[in-house]
Coordinates of C-alpha atoms in Angstrom, one line a residue:
X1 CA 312.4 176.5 73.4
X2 CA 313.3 173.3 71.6
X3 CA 313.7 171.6 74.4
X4 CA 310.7 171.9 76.1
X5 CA 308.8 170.7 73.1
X6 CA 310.5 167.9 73.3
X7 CA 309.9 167.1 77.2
X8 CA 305.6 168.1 76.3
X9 CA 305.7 165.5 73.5
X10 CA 307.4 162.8 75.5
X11 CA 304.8 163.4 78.5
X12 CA 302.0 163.0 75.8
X13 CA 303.4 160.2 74.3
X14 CA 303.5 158.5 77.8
X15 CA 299.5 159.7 78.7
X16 CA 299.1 157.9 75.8
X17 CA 300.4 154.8 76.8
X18 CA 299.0 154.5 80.2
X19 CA 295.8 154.9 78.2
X20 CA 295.9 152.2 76.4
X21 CA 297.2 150.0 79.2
X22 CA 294.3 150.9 81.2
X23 CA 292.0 150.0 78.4
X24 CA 293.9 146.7 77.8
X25 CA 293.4 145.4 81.6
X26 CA 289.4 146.9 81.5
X27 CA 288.8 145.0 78.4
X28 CA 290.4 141.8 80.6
X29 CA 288.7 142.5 83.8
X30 CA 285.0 143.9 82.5
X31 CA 283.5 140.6 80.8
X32 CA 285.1 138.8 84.2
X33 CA 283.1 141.3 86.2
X34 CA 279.9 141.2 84.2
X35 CA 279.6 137.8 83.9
X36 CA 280.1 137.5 87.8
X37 CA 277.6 140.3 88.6
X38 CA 275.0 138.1 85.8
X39 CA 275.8 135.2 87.9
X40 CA 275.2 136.1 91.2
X41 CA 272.1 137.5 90.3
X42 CA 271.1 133.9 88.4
X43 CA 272.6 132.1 91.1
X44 CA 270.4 134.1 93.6
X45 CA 267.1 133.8 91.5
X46 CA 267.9 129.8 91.4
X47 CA 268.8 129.3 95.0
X48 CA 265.5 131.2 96.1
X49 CA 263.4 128.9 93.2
X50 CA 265.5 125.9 95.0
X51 CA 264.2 126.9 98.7
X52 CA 260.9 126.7 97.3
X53 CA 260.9 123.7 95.7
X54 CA 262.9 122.2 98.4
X55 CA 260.4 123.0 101.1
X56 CA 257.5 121.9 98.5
X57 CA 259.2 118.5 98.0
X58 CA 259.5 118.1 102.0
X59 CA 255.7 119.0 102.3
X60 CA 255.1 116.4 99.8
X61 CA 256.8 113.7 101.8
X62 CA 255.0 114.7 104.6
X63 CA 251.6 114.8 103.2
X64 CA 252.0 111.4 101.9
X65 CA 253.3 109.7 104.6
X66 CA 250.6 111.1 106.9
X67 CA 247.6 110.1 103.7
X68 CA 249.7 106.7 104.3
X69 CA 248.5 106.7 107.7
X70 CA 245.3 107.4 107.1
X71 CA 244.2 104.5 105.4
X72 CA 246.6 102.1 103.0
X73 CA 243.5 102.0 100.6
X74 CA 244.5 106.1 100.1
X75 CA 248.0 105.3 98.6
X76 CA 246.8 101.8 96.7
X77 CA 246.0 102.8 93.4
X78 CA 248.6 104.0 90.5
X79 CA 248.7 106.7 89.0
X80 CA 250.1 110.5 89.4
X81 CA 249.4 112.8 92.6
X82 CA 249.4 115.8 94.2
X83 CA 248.6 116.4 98.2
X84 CA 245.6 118.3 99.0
X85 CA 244.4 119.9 102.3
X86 CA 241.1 118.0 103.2
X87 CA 240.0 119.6 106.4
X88 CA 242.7 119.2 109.0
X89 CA 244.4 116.7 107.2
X90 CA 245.9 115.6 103.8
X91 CA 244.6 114.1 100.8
X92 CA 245.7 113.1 97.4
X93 CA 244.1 114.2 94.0
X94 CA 244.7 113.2 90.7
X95 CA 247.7 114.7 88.5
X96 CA 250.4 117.4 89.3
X97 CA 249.5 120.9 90.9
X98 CA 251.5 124.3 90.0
X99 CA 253.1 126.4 93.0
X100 CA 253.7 129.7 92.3
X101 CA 256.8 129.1 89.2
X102 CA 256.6 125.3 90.5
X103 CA 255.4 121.9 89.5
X104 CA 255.0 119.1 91.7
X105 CA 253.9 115.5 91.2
X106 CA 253.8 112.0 93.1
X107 CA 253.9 109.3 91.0
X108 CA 252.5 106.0 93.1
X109 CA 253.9 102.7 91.3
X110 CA 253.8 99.0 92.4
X111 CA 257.2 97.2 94.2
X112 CA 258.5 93.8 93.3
X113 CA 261.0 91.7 95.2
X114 CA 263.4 89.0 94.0
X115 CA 263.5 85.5 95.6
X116 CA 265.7 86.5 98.1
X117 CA 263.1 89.1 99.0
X118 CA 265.0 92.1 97.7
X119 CA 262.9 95.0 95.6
X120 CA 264.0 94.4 91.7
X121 CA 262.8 95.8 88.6
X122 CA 260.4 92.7 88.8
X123 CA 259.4 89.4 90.3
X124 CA 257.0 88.8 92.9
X125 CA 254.1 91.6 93.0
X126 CA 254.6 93.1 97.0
X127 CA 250.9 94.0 98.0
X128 CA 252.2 95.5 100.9
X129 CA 255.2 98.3 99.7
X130 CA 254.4 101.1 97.1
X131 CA 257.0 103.4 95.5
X132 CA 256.6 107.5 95.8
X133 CA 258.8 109.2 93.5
X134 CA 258.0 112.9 94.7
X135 CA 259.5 115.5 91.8
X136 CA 259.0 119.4 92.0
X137 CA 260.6 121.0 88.8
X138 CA 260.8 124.5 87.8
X139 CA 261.9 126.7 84.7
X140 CA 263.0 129.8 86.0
X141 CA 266.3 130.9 83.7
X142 CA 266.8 127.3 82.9
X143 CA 265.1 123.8 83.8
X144 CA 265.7 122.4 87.2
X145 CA 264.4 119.9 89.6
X146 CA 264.7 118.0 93.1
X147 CA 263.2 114.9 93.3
X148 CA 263.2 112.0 96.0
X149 CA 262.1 108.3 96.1
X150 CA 260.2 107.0 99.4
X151 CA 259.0 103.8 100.0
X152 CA 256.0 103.0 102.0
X153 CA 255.2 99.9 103.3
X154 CA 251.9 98.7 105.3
X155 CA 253.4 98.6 108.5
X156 CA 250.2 98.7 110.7
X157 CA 248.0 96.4 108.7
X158 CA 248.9 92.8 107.6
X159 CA 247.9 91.0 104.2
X160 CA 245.7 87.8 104.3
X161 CA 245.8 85.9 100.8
X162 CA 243.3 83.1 100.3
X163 CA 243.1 81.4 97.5
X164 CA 242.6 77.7 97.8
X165 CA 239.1 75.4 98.5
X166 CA 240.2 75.3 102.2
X167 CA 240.9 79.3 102.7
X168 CA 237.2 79.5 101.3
X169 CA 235.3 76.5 103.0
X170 CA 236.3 78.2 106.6
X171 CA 233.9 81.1 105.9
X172 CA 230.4 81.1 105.6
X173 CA 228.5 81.1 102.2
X174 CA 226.0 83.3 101.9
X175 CA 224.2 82.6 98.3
X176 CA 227.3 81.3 97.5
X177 CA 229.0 78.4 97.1
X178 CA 232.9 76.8 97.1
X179 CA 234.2 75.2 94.1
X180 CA 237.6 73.4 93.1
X181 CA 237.7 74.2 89.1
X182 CA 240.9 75.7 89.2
X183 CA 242.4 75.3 93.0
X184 CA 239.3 76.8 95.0
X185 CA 236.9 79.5 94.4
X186 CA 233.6 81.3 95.1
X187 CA 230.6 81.2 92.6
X188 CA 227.4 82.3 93.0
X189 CA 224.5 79.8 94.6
X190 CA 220.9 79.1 93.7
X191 CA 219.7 83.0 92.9
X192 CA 216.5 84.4 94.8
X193 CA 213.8 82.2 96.2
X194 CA 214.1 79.1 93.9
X195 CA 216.5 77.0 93.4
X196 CA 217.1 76.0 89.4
X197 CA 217.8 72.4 90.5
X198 CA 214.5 71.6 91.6
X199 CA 211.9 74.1 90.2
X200 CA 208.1 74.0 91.5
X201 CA 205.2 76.2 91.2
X202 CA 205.3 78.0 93.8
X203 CA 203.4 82.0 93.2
X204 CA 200.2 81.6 92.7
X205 CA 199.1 81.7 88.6
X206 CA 197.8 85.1 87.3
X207 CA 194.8 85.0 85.0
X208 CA 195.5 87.7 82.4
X209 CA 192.9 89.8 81.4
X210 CA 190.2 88.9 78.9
X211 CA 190.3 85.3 77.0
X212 CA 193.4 85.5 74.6
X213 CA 195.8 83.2 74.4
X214 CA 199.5 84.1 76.3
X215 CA 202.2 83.8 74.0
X216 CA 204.5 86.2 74.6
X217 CA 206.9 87.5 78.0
X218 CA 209.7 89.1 78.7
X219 CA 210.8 90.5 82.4
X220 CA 213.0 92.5 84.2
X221 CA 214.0 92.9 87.9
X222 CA 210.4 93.2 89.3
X223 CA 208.1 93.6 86.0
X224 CA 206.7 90.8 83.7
X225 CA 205.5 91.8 80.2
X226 CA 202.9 89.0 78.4
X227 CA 201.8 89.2 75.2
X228 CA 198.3 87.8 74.0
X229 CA 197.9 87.3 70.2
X230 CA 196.7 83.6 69.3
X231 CA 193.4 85.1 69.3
X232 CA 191.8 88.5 69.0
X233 CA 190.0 87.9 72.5
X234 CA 193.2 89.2 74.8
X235 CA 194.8 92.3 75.4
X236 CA 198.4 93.0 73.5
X237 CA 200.0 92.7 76.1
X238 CA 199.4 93.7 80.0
X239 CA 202.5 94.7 82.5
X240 CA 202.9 92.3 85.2
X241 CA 204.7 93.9 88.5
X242 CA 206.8 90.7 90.7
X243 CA 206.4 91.6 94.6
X244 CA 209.6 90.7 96.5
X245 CA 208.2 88.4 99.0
X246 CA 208.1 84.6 99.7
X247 CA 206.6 83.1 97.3
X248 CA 206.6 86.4 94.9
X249 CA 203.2 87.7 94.4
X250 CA 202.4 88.9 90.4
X251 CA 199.7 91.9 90.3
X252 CA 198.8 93.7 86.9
X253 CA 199.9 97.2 86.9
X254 CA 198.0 98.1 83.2
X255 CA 197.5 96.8 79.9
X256 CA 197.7 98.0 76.2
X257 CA 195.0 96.7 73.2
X258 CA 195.0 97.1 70.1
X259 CA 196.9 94.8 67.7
X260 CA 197.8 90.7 68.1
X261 CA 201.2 89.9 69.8
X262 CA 203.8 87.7 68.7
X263 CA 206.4 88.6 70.3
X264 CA 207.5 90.8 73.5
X265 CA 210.1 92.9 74.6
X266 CA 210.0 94.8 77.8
X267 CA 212.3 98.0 79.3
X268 CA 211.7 100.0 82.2
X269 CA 209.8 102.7 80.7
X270 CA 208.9 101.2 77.1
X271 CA 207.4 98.0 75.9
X272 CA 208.1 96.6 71.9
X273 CA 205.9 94.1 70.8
X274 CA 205.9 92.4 67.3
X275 CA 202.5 92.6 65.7
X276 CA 200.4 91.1 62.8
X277 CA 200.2 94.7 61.5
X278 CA 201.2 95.0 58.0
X279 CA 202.0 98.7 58.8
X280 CA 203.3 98.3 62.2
X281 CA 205.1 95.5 62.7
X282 CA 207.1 96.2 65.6
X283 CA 205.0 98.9 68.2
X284 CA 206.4 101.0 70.5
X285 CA 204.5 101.7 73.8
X286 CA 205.1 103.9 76.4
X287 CA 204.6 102.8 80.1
X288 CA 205.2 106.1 82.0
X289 CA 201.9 107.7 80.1
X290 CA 199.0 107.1 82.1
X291 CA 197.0 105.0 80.2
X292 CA 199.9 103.5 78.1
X293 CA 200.3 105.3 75.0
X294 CA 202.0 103.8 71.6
X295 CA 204.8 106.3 71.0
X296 CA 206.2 104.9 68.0
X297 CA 206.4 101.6 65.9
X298 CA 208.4 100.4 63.1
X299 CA 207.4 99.3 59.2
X300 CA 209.4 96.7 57.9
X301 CA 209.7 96.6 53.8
X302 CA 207.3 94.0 52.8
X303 CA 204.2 92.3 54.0
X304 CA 204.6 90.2 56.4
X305 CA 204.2 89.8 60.1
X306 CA 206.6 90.9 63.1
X307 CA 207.6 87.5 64.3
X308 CA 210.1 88.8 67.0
X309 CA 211.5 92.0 68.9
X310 CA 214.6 92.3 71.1
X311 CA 216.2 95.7 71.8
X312 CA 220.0 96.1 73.0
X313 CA 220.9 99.6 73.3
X314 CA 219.4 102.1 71.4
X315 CA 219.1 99.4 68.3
X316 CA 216.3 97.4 67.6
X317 CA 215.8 94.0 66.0
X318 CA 213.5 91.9 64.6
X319 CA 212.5 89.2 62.0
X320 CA 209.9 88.9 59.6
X321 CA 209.4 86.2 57.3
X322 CA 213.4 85.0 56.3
X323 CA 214.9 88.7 57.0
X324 CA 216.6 90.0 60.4
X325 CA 215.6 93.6 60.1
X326 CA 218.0 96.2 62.7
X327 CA 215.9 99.4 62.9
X328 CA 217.0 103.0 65.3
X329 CA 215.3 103.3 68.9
X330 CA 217.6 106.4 70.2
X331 CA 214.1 108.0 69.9
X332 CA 211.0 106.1 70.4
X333 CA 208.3 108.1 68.9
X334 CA 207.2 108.4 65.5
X335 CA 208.1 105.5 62.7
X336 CA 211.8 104.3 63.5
X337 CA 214.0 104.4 60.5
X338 CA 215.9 101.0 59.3
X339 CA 219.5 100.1 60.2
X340 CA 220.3 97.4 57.9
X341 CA 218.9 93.9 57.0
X342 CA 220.4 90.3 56.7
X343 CA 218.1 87.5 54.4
X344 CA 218.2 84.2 56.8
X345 CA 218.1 80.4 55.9
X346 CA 214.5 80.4 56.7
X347 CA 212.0 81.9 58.8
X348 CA 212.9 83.9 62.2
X349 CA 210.5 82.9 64.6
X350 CA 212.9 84.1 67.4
X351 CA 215.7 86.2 68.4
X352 CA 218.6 87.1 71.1
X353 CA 221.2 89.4 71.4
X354 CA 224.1 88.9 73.1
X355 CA 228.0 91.3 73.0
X356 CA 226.9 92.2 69.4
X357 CA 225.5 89.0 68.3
X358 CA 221.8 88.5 67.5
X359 CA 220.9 84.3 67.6
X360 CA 217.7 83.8 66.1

């Protein structure tokens, strides 16, 4: 009986060995096999997310080749793309577009060449070549991306430059004229009907309305504003239309009374006129009420008179006495609050702004 107790234990004891044997190798093969099994399932999730971006990238080259085609005026400008279906055709809109878990983007850039003609990081500008970098990125498990350079040239159209007094002399002028300031260029001619060189008299003379005295105009494109206020025998001003004809023809369109002009300033819809109105120095008139209505005016501090009105924006300026006076016109009706003054050397009798500056 002994004995087989011994032979039981021995056969335990050796259960107990391949036991931990088995374990041992599991413990060395598992993490292999688990990190494999992880693997090939990322490794199938990227290469699917790669097809796709792969065949989006492909597309992309396509699209702009064929947008290319089209027109080089399609492809000209800098900036980031993305290909759009326009009809039966391709098209290229602004920034990058998302596909699904994608991103894709065309950035357009300039080419330069070196003096032997080669494309470099700089040198000569090449009007005809532009640089596609097409990139299609994803971040499925981890970031990726496939990208590709192409570079399009203007194969089917070639560039003229012209530049000098001769390139511009062989063409025709049309209210324009050649020059040689700098090596050769194009600068407007005598404007409209006249010609500033030799001015004459040519439209007939309008008689405003009533007897006062003109002392006053502004214009636009098409539309004279005059100003009576020597007197108290003329109108305050009267709106002058400027036919388009040869010689212009000048026609009153309506008039405004009321207060003694010194001073005119004319928009499309509104008139300001600077008055002798110790209340109302500058008055603000509407032209698209039928008859003109005043809509608004403004009081300079003090007692004197509006000598002059110019309006630049939605500011307004004028001068009384010896101060500059800036006043708010982003409404027109009621009395306009005051900006800011500026005491002068002596008395403004006129005024122009110009890029911020008022010259009076």
């Amino acid at each position: 009986m002994a004995r087989l107790q011994i032979s039981i234990n021995s056969k335990s004891g050796q259960s107990l060995v391949e036991f931990l044997v088995a374990m041992g190798i599991a413990a060395i093969l598992f993490p292999a096999l688990a990190t494999g099994l992880i693997a090939s399932r990322e490794g199938s999730v990227q290469e699917g997310e790669r097809t796709e971006a792969v065949a989006a990238l492909t597309e992309g080259k396509e699209a702009v080749r064929i947008v290319r085609d089209a027109g080089w005026v399609n492809i000209a400008a800098n900036g980031t793309f993305h290909p759009v279906v326009n009809g039966a055709t391709w098209a290229l809109a602004a920034g990058t577009e998302t596909i699904g878990d994608l991103t894709r983007a065309m950035v357009i850039s300039d080419v330069y060449r070196d003096a032997a003609g080669n494309i470099a990081s700089a040198g000569t500008l090449d009007p005809s070549t532009k640089r596609v970098d097409i990139r299609v990125s994803w971040n499925v498990l981890f970031p990726s991306v496939v990208s590709e350079t192409l570079y399009l040239t203007r194969h089917k159209m070639a560039v003229v430059v012209q530049t000098t007094e001769a390139d511009f002399a062989a063409g025709t002028n049309t209210r324009t004229v050649v020059t040689n300031t700098g090596g050769g260029e194009v600068t407007l001619g005598a404007g409209g009907r006249a010609d500033w060189c030799a001015p004459n008299l040519s439209i007939t003379p309008l008689d405003l309305p009533k007897s006062g005295v003109a002392n006053a105009i502004s214009a636009i494109v098409g539309r004279v504003f005059a100003g009576t206020g020597d007197n108290a025998s003329g109108v305050s001003f009267a709106n002058v239309n400027i036919g388009n004809t040869n010689p212009p023809t000048a026609s009153i369109l309506g008039t405004f009374d009321g207060y003694k002009t010194n001073d005119i300033f004319g928009e499309a819809d509104y008139v300001y006129f600077a008055t002798d109105n110790n209340f109302k120095e500058i008055v603000i008139i509407n032209l698209a009420s039928s008859p003109y209505a005043e809509a608004g005016y403004f009081n300079a501090p003090g007692n004197g008179n509006g000598h002059s009105v110019v309006v630049a924006g939605t500011t307004g300026y004028m001068t009384t006495g010896d101060k500059l006076y800036t006043f708010d016109v982003s409404v027109k009706s009621g009395s306009r609050p005051a900006l800011g003054s500026v005491t002068l050397a002596a008395e403004g009798k006129s005024i122009s702004v110009v890029s911020g500056y008022a010259f009076i």
